[in-house]
Tab-separated table of C-alpha atoms in Angstrom:
chain	number	residue	atom	x	y	z
A	1	MET	CA	-90.945	-2.499	-8.454
A	2	LYS	CA	-92.125	-4.483	-5.551
A	3	LEU	CA	-92.836	-2.934	-2.053
A	4	GLN	CA	-91.382	-6.039	-0.412
A	5	HIS	CA	-88.256	-5.298	-1.991
A	6	ASN	CA	-88.266	-1.966	-0.897
A	7	LEU	CA	-88.990	-2.139	3.280
A	8	GLY	CA	-86.179	0.022	4.108
A	9	GLY	CA	-86.848	3.594	4.952
A	10	LEU	CA	-90.252	3.518	4.067
A	11	GLU	CA	-91.983	6.216	6.460
A	12	GLY	CA	-95.288	7.035	7.981
A	13	LEU	CA	-95.429	3.624	9.694
A	14	GLY	CA	-95.666	4.485	13.423
A	15	PRO	CA	-94.149	2.956	15.914
A	16	VAL	CA	-92.899	-0.794	16.345
A	17	VAL	CA	-95.156	-3.307	17.909
A	18	PHE	CA	-92.439	-4.775	20.630
A	19	GLN	CA	-94.177	-8.800	20.711
A	20	LYS	CA	-91.457	-10.750	21.934
A	21	ARG	CA	-93.219	-13.935	21.127
A	22	VAL	CA	-92.347	-16.165	18.102
A	23	PHE	CA	-95.468	-17.715	17.616
A	24	VAL	CA	-98.377	-15.761	18.791
A	25	GLN	CA	-101.167	-18.422	18.162
A	26	ALA	CA	-100.794	-22.140	18.536
A	27	TRP	CA	-101.220	-22.822	15.247
A	28	GLU	CA	-98.336	-20.917	13.731
A	29	GLU	CA	-96.043	-23.490	15.345
A	30	ARG	CA	-97.789	-25.907	12.951
A	31	ILE	CA	-97.357	-24.285	9.810
A	32	PHE	CA	-93.611	-23.383	10.822
A	33	GLY	CA	-92.764	-27.209	11.528
A	34	ILE	CA	-94.004	-27.871	8.130
A	35	HIS	CA	-92.290	-25.355	6.334
A	36	VAL	CA	-89.008	-26.841	7.928
A	37	ALA	CA	-89.853	-30.551	7.066
A	38	MET	CA	-90.586	-29.188	3.362
A	39	MET	CA	-86.810	-27.384	3.423
A	40	ALA	CA	-85.401	-30.971	4.888
A	41	LEU	CA	-86.875	-33.218	2.559
A	42	SER	CA	-86.218	-30.486	-0.623
A	43	ASN	CA	-85.018	-32.459	-3.795
A	44	HIS	CA	-82.028	-30.703	-4.084
A	45	LEU	CA	-80.551	-32.140	-0.957
A	46	ASP	CA	-78.492	-34.774	-2.804
A	47	LYS	CA	-76.227	-31.818	-4.191
A	48	ALA	CA	-76.232	-29.945	-0.577
A	49	ILE	CA	-72.918	-29.617	1.500
A	50	PRO	CA	-73.570	-32.894	3.426
A	51	GLN	CA	-74.793	-34.762	0.220
A	52	TYR	CA	-77.916	-35.840	1.706
A	53	PRO	CA	-79.521	-39.336	0.615
A	54	ILE	CA	-82.607	-37.572	-0.134
A	55	LYS	CA	-83.782	-39.919	-2.813
A	56	GLN	CA	-83.862	-42.910	-0.295
A	57	VAL	CA	-86.081	-40.805	2.212
A	58	PRO	CA	-89.021	-42.332	2.451
A	59	THR	CA	-91.283	-39.145	1.942
A	60	THR	CA	-93.721	-38.687	-0.916
A	61	PHE	CA	-92.701	-35.315	-1.327
A	62	LYS	CA	-90.471	-34.880	-4.581
A	63	ASP	CA	-90.055	-30.914	-5.000
A	64	PHE	CA	-87.514	-28.602	-4.590
A	65	TRP	CA	-88.434	-26.044	-1.813
A	66	THR	CA	-85.962	-23.695	0.115
A	67	TRP	CA	-86.129	-20.301	1.907
A	68	GLY	CA	-85.733	-18.765	-1.837
A	69	HIS	CA	-89.342	-20.353	-2.671
A	70	LEU	CA	-91.252	-18.938	0.351
A	71	ARG	CA	-89.514	-15.410	-0.003
A	72	MET	CA	-90.397	-15.515	-3.306
A	73	GLY	CA	-94.226	-16.142	-2.720
A	74	ALA	CA	-94.261	-13.425	0.013
A	75	GLU	CA	-92.539	-11.179	-2.392
A	76	GLY	CA	-95.239	-12.055	-4.956
A	77	MET	CA	-98.094	-10.912	-2.919
A	78	ASN	CA	-100.171	-8.047	-3.021
A	79	PRO	CA	-98.156	-5.653	-0.902
A	80	PHE	CA	-101.386	-4.742	0.999
A	81	ASP	CA	-102.005	-8.474	1.972
A	82	TYR	CA	-98.135	-8.550	2.893
A	83	PHE	CA	-98.635	-5.426	5.377
A	84	ARG	CA	-102.476	-6.720	6.114
A	85	LEU	CA	-101.263	-10.313	7.271
A	86	ARG	CA	-99.340	-11.702	10.187
A	87	TYR	CA	-96.123	-13.485	9.500
A	88	TYR	CA	-97.578	-17.049	9.614
A	89	GLU	CA	-100.494	-15.998	7.911
A	90	LYS	CA	-98.648	-15.618	4.686
A	91	TRP	CA	-96.657	-18.596	5.185
A	92	LEU	CA	-99.947	-20.559	5.653
A	93	GLY	CA	-101.263	-19.372	2.330
A	94	GLY	CA	-97.967	-19.690	0.636
A	95	ILE	CA	-97.600	-22.795	1.351
A	96	SER	CA	-101.283	-24.585	0.897
A	97	GLY	CA	-101.375	-23.019	-2.098
A	98	PHE	CA	-97.703	-24.578	-3.119
A	99	PHE	CA	-99.179	-27.989	-2.218
A	100	VAL	CA	-102.468	-27.648	-4.109
A	101	GLU	CA	-100.226	-26.290	-7.234
A	102	LYS	CA	-98.212	-29.703	-7.267
A	103	GLY	CA	-101.415	-31.682	-6.969
A	104	TYR	CA	-100.123	-33.353	-3.571
A	105	ILE	CA	-103.591	-32.490	-1.975
A	106	THR	CA	-106.744	-30.711	-4.097
A	107	ALA	CA	-108.126	-27.607	-2.896
A	108	GLU	CA	-111.178	-29.362	-2.354
A	109	GLU	CA	-109.729	-31.988	0.016
A	110	LEU	CA	-108.047	-28.962	1.931
A	111	ASP	CA	-111.656	-27.075	2.059
A	112	ALA	CA	-113.144	-30.254	3.550
A	113	GLN	CA	-110.747	-31.097	5.816
A	114	THR	CA	-110.762	-27.541	7.454
A	115	ALA	CA	-114.530	-27.606	7.379
A	116	LEU	CA	-114.668	-30.636	9.103
A	117	TYR	CA	-112.093	-29.259	12.256
A	118	LEU	CA	-114.348	-26.091	11.707
A	119	ALA	CA	-117.468	-28.106	12.419
A	120	SER	CA	-116.568	-30.204	15.154
A	121	GLY	CA	-116.170	-27.000	16.787
A	122	ASN	CA	-113.283	-28.348	19.320
A	123	LEU	CA	-109.944	-28.195	17.273
A	124	ALA	CA	-107.837	-29.053	20.221
A	125	ASN	CA	-109.701	-32.455	20.125
A	126	ALA	CA	-109.431	-33.377	16.589
A	127	PRO	CA	-106.659	-35.326	16.099
A	128	LEU	CA	-104.488	-35.262	13.266
A	129	PRO	CA	-103.317	-39.071	11.883
A	130	ALA	CA	-100.870	-40.752	13.914
A	131	GLY	CA	-97.615	-42.638	12.155
A	132	GLY	CA	-95.772	-42.555	8.940
A	133	ASN	CA	-91.890	-44.084	8.623
A	134	ALA	CA	-89.538	-42.707	11.060
A	135	ALA	CA	-86.872	-42.136	8.534
A	136	ILE	CA	-88.744	-39.116	7.171
A	137	ASP	CA	-88.048	-37.693	11.003
A	138	THR	CA	-84.590	-38.586	11.145
A	139	GLN	CA	-83.850	-36.902	7.906
A	140	VAL	CA	-85.812	-33.657	9.160
A	141	VAL	CA	-83.634	-33.670	12.300
A	142	ARG	CA	-80.661	-34.433	10.193
A	143	TYR	CA	-81.190	-31.327	7.847
A	144	LEU	CA	-81.709	-29.567	11.262
A	145	ARG	CA	-78.069	-30.365	12.642
A	146	GLU	CA	-76.382	-30.460	9.476
A	147	GLY	CA	-78.122	-27.401	7.230
A	148	ASP	CA	-77.433	-26.780	3.835
A	149	SER	CA	-74.274	-24.317	3.258
A	150	PRO	CA	-74.571	-21.838	0.267
A	151	LYS	CA	-70.322	-22.433	0.269
A	152	GLY	CA	-69.121	-23.539	-2.993
A	153	ALA	CA	-66.143	-23.475	-5.306
A	154	TYR	CA	-65.661	-20.299	-6.960
A	155	ALA	CA	-62.589	-20.156	-9.572
A	156	GLY	CA	-62.331	-16.433	-9.932
A	157	THR	CA	-61.313	-14.001	-7.660
A	158	ALA	CA	-62.800	-11.359	-5.697
A	159	LYS	CA	-63.211	-8.271	-7.702
A	160	PHE	CA	-63.169	-5.760	-4.876
A	161	GLU	CA	-60.980	-5.149	-2.082
A	162	PRO	CA	-61.345	-3.349	1.270
A	163	GLY	CA	-61.320	0.338	1.350
A	164	MET	CA	-62.925	0.442	-2.193
A	165	LYS	CA	-65.817	2.386	-3.285
A	166	VAL	CA	-68.637	0.405	-5.314
A	167	LYS	CA	-72.252	1.142	-6.866
A	168	VAL	CA	-74.566	-0.898	-6.423
A	169	LYS	CA	-75.859	-1.646	-9.471
A	170	ASN	CA	-79.957	-1.045	-10.483
A	171	VAL	CA	-80.700	-4.471	-12.035
A	172	PRO	CA	-84.672	-5.035	-12.076
A	173	PRO	CA	-85.598	-7.690	-9.479
A	174	ILE	CA	-88.417	-9.326	-11.386
A	175	ASP	CA	-89.443	-12.346	-9.159
A	176	HIS	CA	-86.939	-12.351	-6.631
A	177	THR	CA	-83.661	-10.298	-5.155
A	178	ARG	CA	-81.425	-10.105	-2.483
A	179	LEU	CA	-80.535	-6.570	-2.820
A	180	PRO	CA	-82.575	-3.970	-0.904
A	181	GLY	CA	-84.174	-1.331	-3.016
A	182	HIS	CA	-83.016	0.747	-0.616
A	183	LEU	CA	-79.453	0.547	-1.792
A	184	ARG	CA	-79.647	0.691	-5.682
A	185	GLY	CA	-77.380	3.350	-7.120
A	186	LYS	CA	-76.041	3.944	-3.931
A	187	VAL	CA	-72.216	4.230	-3.353
A	188	GLY	CA	-70.675	2.119	-0.228
A	189	THR	CA	-67.110	0.935	0.622
A	190	ILE	CA	-66.084	-2.360	0.812
A	191	ASP	CA	-65.701	-3.475	4.531
A	192	SER	CA	-64.283	-7.081	4.144
A	193	VAL	CA	-64.665	-9.856	1.226
A	194	TYR	CA	-65.780	-13.202	2.979
A	195	PRO	CA	-63.396	-15.742	2.797
A	196	ASP	CA	-66.351	-18.288	0.849
A	197	ALA	CA	-68.039	-17.822	-1.929
A	198	TYR	CA	-71.628	-17.924	-1.556
A	199	GLY	CA	-74.280	-19.681	-3.880
A	200	TYR	CA	-78.256	-18.732	-4.027
A	201	PHE	CA	-80.919	-21.930	-3.732
A	202	PHE	CA	-81.417	-21.477	-7.371
A	203	PRO	CA	-80.607	-18.664	-10.356
A	204	THR	CA	-82.800	-15.258	-9.776
A	205	SER	CA	-83.305	-13.037	-12.921
A	206	ASP	CA	-80.886	-10.288	-11.028
A	207	GLY	CA	-78.035	-12.598	-11.107
A	208	ILE	CA	-77.296	-14.476	-8.104
A	209	GLY	CA	-77.200	-18.567	-8.257
A	210	SER	CA	-74.211	-19.931	-8.788
A	211	PRO	CA	-71.169	-19.370	-5.999
A	212	MET	CA	-69.556	-15.673	-5.883
A	213	PRO	CA	-67.854	-13.570	-3.486
A	214	VAL	CA	-70.006	-11.843	-0.823
A	215	TYR	CA	-69.260	-8.486	0.532
A	216	LEU	CA	-69.393	-6.617	3.530
A	217	VAL	CA	-70.097	-3.354	2.319
A	218	SER	CA	-70.483	0.121	4.466
A	219	PHE	CA	-72.807	2.891	3.933
A	220	ASP	CA	-73.083	6.164	4.927
A	221	PRO	CA	-76.500	6.783	6.010
A	222	GLN	CA	-76.705	10.457	4.472
A	223	ASP	CA	-75.917	8.775	0.975
A	224	LEU	CA	-78.662	6.759	1.390
A	225	TRP	CA	-81.619	8.857	3.182
A	226	GLY	CA	-80.327	12.359	2.847
A	227	ALA	CA	-78.641	14.810	5.621
A	228	GLU	CA	-82.330	15.494	6.910
A	229	LYS	CA	-83.515	12.082	6.977
A	230	SER	CA	-80.662	10.111	8.646
A	231	GLU	CA	-79.305	9.860	11.771
A	232	PRO	CA	-75.781	11.214	13.164
A	233	ASN	CA	-73.094	9.065	13.727
A	234	SER	CA	-74.439	5.729	12.617
A	235	ILE	CA	-73.047	3.045	9.671
A	236	TYR	CA	-75.146	0.901	7.772
A	237	TYR	CA	-74.175	-2.497	6.734
A	238	ASP	CA	-75.024	-5.077	4.354
A	239	ASP	CA	-74.011	-8.414	2.913
A	240	LEU	CA	-74.264	-8.192	-1.052
A	241	PHE	CA	-73.287	-10.546	-3.736
A	242	GLU	CA	-70.791	-9.333	-5.854
A	243	VAL	CA	-72.640	-9.548	-9.181
A	244	TYR	CA	-74.753	-6.370	-7.444
A	245	LEU	CA	-71.759	-4.419	-7.506
A	246	GLU	CA	-69.863	-2.514	-9.619
A	247	ALA	CA	-66.558	-0.146	-9.106
A	248	VAL	CA	-67.061	3.559	-8.919
B	1	MET	CA	-107.692	1.638	17.234
B	2	SER	CA	-104.622	1.876	14.749
B	3	SER	CA	-105.597	0.153	11.432
B	4	TYR	CA	-102.149	-1.834	11.599
B	5	ASP	CA	-102.588	-3.680	14.406
B	6	HIS	CA	-101.201	-7.181	14.345
B	7	PHE	CA	-102.348	-8.579	17.188
B	8	SER	CA	-105.809	-8.397	17.675
B	9	TYR	CA	-107.685	-10.226	15.241
B	10	ASP	CA	-111.452	-11.172	14.914
B	11	THR	CA	-112.097	-14.896	16.480
B	12	ASP	CA	-113.114	-16.051	13.283
B	13	ARG	CA	-109.728	-15.372	10.991
B	14	GLU	CA	-108.055	-17.266	13.918
B	15	VAL	CA	-110.342	-20.076	14.033
B	16	TYR	CA	-110.064	-20.402	10.337
B	17	SER	CA	-106.033	-20.486	10.272
B	18	ALA	CA	-106.276	-22.633	12.771
B	19	ALA	CA	-108.476	-25.307	11.283
B	20	ARG	CA	-106.294	-24.499	7.701
B	21	ALA	CA	-103.287	-25.315	9.735
B	22	ARG	CA	-104.292	-28.450	11.070
B	23	ALA	CA	-106.291	-29.381	7.889
B	24	LEU	CA	-102.890	-29.487	5.661
B	25	GLU	CA	-100.889	-30.786	7.788
B	26	ALA	CA	-103.415	-33.987	8.507
B	27	LEU	CA	-103.219	-34.043	4.369
B	28	LEU	CA	-99.588	-34.187	4.608
B	29	ILE	CA	-99.701	-36.944	7.122
B	30	LYS	CA	-102.464	-38.803	5.395
B	31	LYS	CA	-100.067	-38.332	1.982
B	32	GLY	CA	-97.212	-39.496	3.480
B	33	VAL	CA	-95.156	-36.017	2.534
B	34	ILE	CA	-94.466	-36.132	6.691
B	35	THR	CA	-94.964	-38.042	9.533
B	36	GLY	CA	-97.578	-37.700	12.601
B	37	SER	CA	-94.699	-36.501	14.561
B	38	THR	CA	-92.551	-34.891	12.384
B	39	VAL	CA	-93.807	-31.231	13.454
B	40	ASP	CA	-93.471	-31.851	16.841
B	41	LYS	CA	-89.896	-33.065	16.414
B	42	VAL	CA	-88.945	-30.054	14.736
B	43	LEU	CA	-90.781	-27.687	17.264
B	44	GLU	CA	-89.174	-29.420	20.176
B	45	TYR	CA	-85.737	-29.238	18.571
B	46	PHE	CA	-86.034	-25.242	19.194
B	47	LYS	CA	-87.237	-26.030	22.466
B	48	THR	CA	-84.709	-27.870	23.585
B	49	GLU	CA	-81.654	-27.836	21.641
B	50	MET	CA	-81.209	-24.684	19.787
B	51	GLY	CA	-82.648	-21.365	21.215
B	52	PRO	CA	-81.440	-18.095	22.836
B	53	PHE	CA	-79.839	-20.125	25.687
B	54	ASN	CA	-77.427	-21.326	23.564
B	55	GLY	CA	-76.477	-17.266	22.562
B	56	ALA	CA	-76.425	-16.488	26.441
B	57	LYS	CA	-73.916	-19.230	26.887
B	58	ILE	CA	-72.076	-18.119	24.355
B	59	VAL	CA	-71.914	-14.388	25.613
B	60	ALA	CA	-71.144	-15.108	29.144
B	61	ARG	CA	-67.981	-17.210	27.793
B	62	ALA	CA	-67.172	-14.243	25.693
B	63	TRP	CA	-67.678	-11.927	29.048
B	64	VAL	CA	-64.984	-14.138	31.083
B	65	ASP	CA	-62.830	-15.374	28.498
B	66	PRO	CA	-61.046	-12.885	26.265
B	67	ALA	CA	-59.040	-15.330	23.901
B	68	PHE	CA	-62.968	-17.074	23.338
B	69	LYS	CA	-63.986	-13.725	22.832
B	70	ALA	CA	-61.503	-12.778	20.147
B	71	LYS	CA	-62.056	-16.010	18.196
B	72	LEU	CA	-66.169	-15.533	18.387
B	73	LEU	CA	-65.387	-12.551	16.802
B	74	ASP	CA	-62.922	-13.655	14.267
B	75	ASP	CA	-64.669	-16.929	13.604
B	76	ALA	CA	-67.803	-17.408	15.587
B	77	ASN	CA	-68.684	-21.075	14.247
B	78	ALA	CA	-65.053	-22.095	15.052
B	79	ALA	CA	-65.246	-20.462	18.469
B	80	ILE	CA	-68.966	-21.969	18.797
B	81	ALA	CA	-67.662	-25.830	18.174
B	82	GLU	CA	-65.340	-25.423	20.904
B	83	MET	CA	-67.940	-24.977	23.259
B	84	ASP	CA	-69.957	-28.104	24.994
B	85	PHE	CA	-73.454	-27.733	23.046
B	86	PRO	CA	-75.727	-30.090	21.279
B	87	ALA	CA	-74.039	-31.248	17.433
B	88	GLY	CA	-75.561	-28.912	15.162
B	89	MET	CA	-74.377	-25.522	16.105
B	90	SER	CA	-73.541	-25.056	12.285
B	91	GLY	CA	-76.785	-26.461	11.304
B	92	ALA	CA	-79.831	-24.888	9.172
B	93	GLU	CA	-79.530	-20.931	9.699
B	94	GLY	CA	-76.234	-20.879	11.676
B	95	GLU	CA	-74.056	-22.365	9.015
B	96	HIS	CA	-72.143	-19.052	8.619
B	97	MET	CA	-72.411	-16.982	11.629
B	98	LYS	CA	-70.429	-13.336	12.163
B	99	VAL	CA	-70.962	-11.327	15.856
B	100	ALA	CA	-70.961	-7.819	16.474
B	101	GLU	CA	-69.452	-6.514	19.685
B	102	ASN	CA	-70.872	-3.444	21.731
B	103	THR	CA	-68.837	-1.767	23.025
B	104	ALA	CA	-68.855	2.140	25.109
B	105	ALA	CA	-67.882	3.648	22.039
B	106	VAL	CA	-70.331	1.321	19.440
B	107	HIS	CA	-73.852	-0.218	19.985
B	108	ASN	CA	-74.941	-3.050	17.391
B	109	VAL	CA	-78.259	-3.604	16.227
B	110	ILE	CA	-79.465	-6.460	13.436
B	111	VAL	CA	-81.963	-6.803	11.018
B	112	CYS	CA	-83.251	-8.309	7.827
B	113	THR	CA	-85.215	-5.835	5.693
B	114	LEU	CA	-85.944	-8.614	2.985
B	115	CYS	CA	-87.234	-11.087	4.898
B	116	SER	CA	-86.206	-12.299	8.752
B	117	CYS	CA	-82.623	-14.131	8.625
B	118	TYR	CA	-81.833	-15.083	12.018
B	119	PRO	CA	-79.248	-17.200	13.201
B	120	TRP	CA	-81.365	-20.269	14.652
B	121	THR	CA	-78.748	-22.521	16.295
B	122	THR	CA	-77.748	-19.670	18.721
B	123	LEU	CA	-80.475	-17.393	19.042
B	124	GLY	CA	-83.203	-19.776	17.796
B	125	LEU	CA	-86.583	-18.211	16.170
B	126	PRO	CA	-87.190	-14.932	15.594
B	127	PRO	CA	-89.539	-13.033	17.600
B	128	TYR	CA	-92.409	-11.137	15.992
B	129	TRP	CA	-91.221	-7.743	16.386
B	130	PHE	CA	-87.771	-8.758	14.351
B	131	LYS	CA	-90.481	-10.105	11.945
B	132	ASP	CA	-92.538	-7.020	11.767
B	133	PRO	CA	-92.177	-4.994	8.408
B	134	THR	CA	-92.340	-1.977	10.485
B	135	PHE	CA	-89.151	-2.733	12.437
B	136	ARG	CA	-87.457	-3.518	9.246
B	137	ALA	CA	-88.690	-0.680	7.394
B	138	ARG	CA	-87.582	1.821	10.029
B	139	VAL	CA	-84.766	0.325	11.939
B	140	VAL	CA	-82.419	0.930	8.946
B	141	ARG	CA	-82.906	4.736	8.664
B	142	GLU	CA	-83.919	5.910	12.522
B	143	PRO	CA	-82.054	2.931	14.532
B	144	ARG	CA	-81.790	5.639	17.452
B	145	ALA	CA	-85.468	6.732	17.073
B	146	VAL	CA	-86.262	2.735	16.914
B	147	LEU	CA	-84.149	1.491	20.210
B	148	GLN	CA	-85.535	4.575	22.273
B	149	GLU	CA	-88.804	3.078	21.669
B	150	PHE	CA	-87.327	0.093	22.333
B	151	GLY	CA	-86.098	1.653	25.915
B	152	VAL	CA	-82.431	2.051	24.656
B	153	THR	CA	-81.494	5.672	24.555
B	154	LEU	CA	-77.959	5.984	23.248
B	155	ASP	CA	-75.575	8.660	23.890
B	156	PRO	CA	-74.938	11.082	20.563
B	157	ALA	CA	-71.179	10.249	21.166
B	158	VAL	CA	-71.805	6.300	20.643
B	159	GLN	CA	-71.957	5.035	17.181
B	160	VAL	CA	-74.618	2.743	15.813
B	161	LYS	CA	-74.122	0.351	13.217
B	162	VAL	CA	-76.942	-1.691	11.495
B	163	TRP	CA	-76.467	-5.218	10.143
B	164	ASP	CA	-78.802	-6.259	7.223
B	165	SER	CA	-78.373	-9.458	6.176
B	166	SER	CA	-79.346	-9.788	2.631
B	167	ALA	CA	-76.669	-12.644	2.008
B	168	GLN	CA	-75.764	-15.868	3.804
B	169	ILE	CA	-74.368	-14.603	6.677
B	170	ARG	CA	-76.416	-14.825	9.921
B	171	TRP	CA	-75.486	-11.890	12.391
B	172	PHE	CA	-75.854	-11.458	16.231
B	173	VAL	CA	-74.568	-8.931	18.933
B	174	LEU	CA	-72.442	-9.647	21.715
B	175	PRO	CA	-73.491	-6.851	24.401
B	176	GLU	CA	-72.010	-5.269	27.368
B	177	ARG	CA	-71.331	-7.108	30.161
B	178	PRO	CA	-73.162	-4.511	33.042
B	179	ALA	CA	-71.377	-2.915	35.820
B	180	GLY	CA	-72.134	-5.040	39.244
B	181	THR	CA	-71.492	-8.548	37.704
B	182	GLU	CA	-67.744	-8.882	38.918
B	183	GLY	CA	-68.013	-11.499	41.302
B	184	MET	CA	-70.848	-13.377	38.897
B	185	THR	CA	-69.827	-17.027	37.922
B	186	GLU	CA	-70.233	-17.783	33.987
B	187	ALA	CA	-73.359	-19.719	34.801
B	188	LYS	CA	-74.983	-17.059	36.465
B	189	LEU	CA	-74.299	-14.426	33.778
B	190	SER	CA	-75.649	-16.558	31.370
B	191	THR	CA	-78.908	-16.154	33.133
B	192	LEU	CA	-78.803	-12.405	32.265
B	193	VAL	CA	-78.442	-12.726	28.561
B	194	THR	CA	-81.892	-11.692	26.817
B	195	PRO	CA	-82.434	-12.619	23.003
B	196	GLU	CA	-83.273	-8.600	22.755
B	197	ALA	CA	-79.925	-7.651	23.791
B	198	MET	CA	-78.537	-10.331	21.334
B	199	MET	CA	-79.940	-8.527	18.402
B	200	GLY	CA	-79.231	-5.224	20.262
B	201	VAL	CA	-82.201	-3.639	20.950
B	202	ALA	CA	-81.798	-4.014	24.682
B	203	LYS	CA	-78.754	-3.937	27.180
B	204	VAL	CA	-77.996	-6.488	29.759
B	205	LYS	CA	-79.269	-5.405	33.090
B	206	VAL	CA	-78.604	-7.126	36.378
B	207	ALA	CA	-81.709	-8.577	37.619
């Protein structure tokens, strides 16, 4: 069991830090931009809905990288580190590790380059390399404009209809899931069926991947947390893939 | 000091991360993965084209145009496509959006308990509090208590709806139009709308 899959309802955390900024350090913007570029240059995009001509884009990036990969890395972290590290610190660790693991860079050159910037004592004035093929940037901006819709063809019909009670399955999540842990085994009501079927970037061991119906499911907080631990006059909704649900 | 204080780190840790991020970017440019301007182009896109300024215009339009509001609640992407925005409103992290309407009787709040799903094209990039595990853990069980901390006190008669995005839909909130704005133009109204109001942790106030 992973704490990252089971955040909902965790107690004893104290007040929320109401930090409204998106980035709190300048370097965080850089790792965000790198992650977006990786998603925009991912080798699966020739099969995405806009059918990007990804093989013709003159980048040396030849891997599959999506939100699913970033999330799976974060879910695989030591849970204490997950809480200890700030959001983009997790990204920096996960993304650097990916590039080393896949052989784009070596740990030694990353350490050496880091030391170079640290030794200069003046990060702001240490220049980044310039140049590169502009067609890479064209693809990155095109990806931002056109996206990577998970919509896909599904031959079957939706199993459940609005108003039906459903039980959330307790499938083992293993490495990655889109089923919040606090819903496992709970009973909810189908509010609506989304008009399109949605896939996921890659198959997970708990059953998502190929396009399937997705439901908006409502839950009575008392059924999730018990009467004492829940607040009155409230409804909790979650979007759930069909494979996570069974008839009651 | 709390042992769980995100925003006061020792300088060494920040300097190291800054050097590390810059080293990674430099190597990726050198190896031809990205160019020397890729990251700047991405950041520029979110500063100038896709940000909460788009969502604010959508909200203002919905306040003044009931037919638009009805369409927005029915098919957000189609309604937004009718407005005058840069190309790409149904692009990355805006492919499939849904809108929850606040009324005198219902208050909505959005969350992503598994990560930080957020409608980028309309709201831009998520603020830190939204990505904070504490917010994500707490708002699903005790939304009224969390809203109170954020300065929103709800009457017990107001129903709270919490929308958790675990699949492919990106939610945002259509806040209530505040009293005292009857004579305002759509453009003026849009200046009142904050990202927090479109996430359901603030009400729109007249400045």
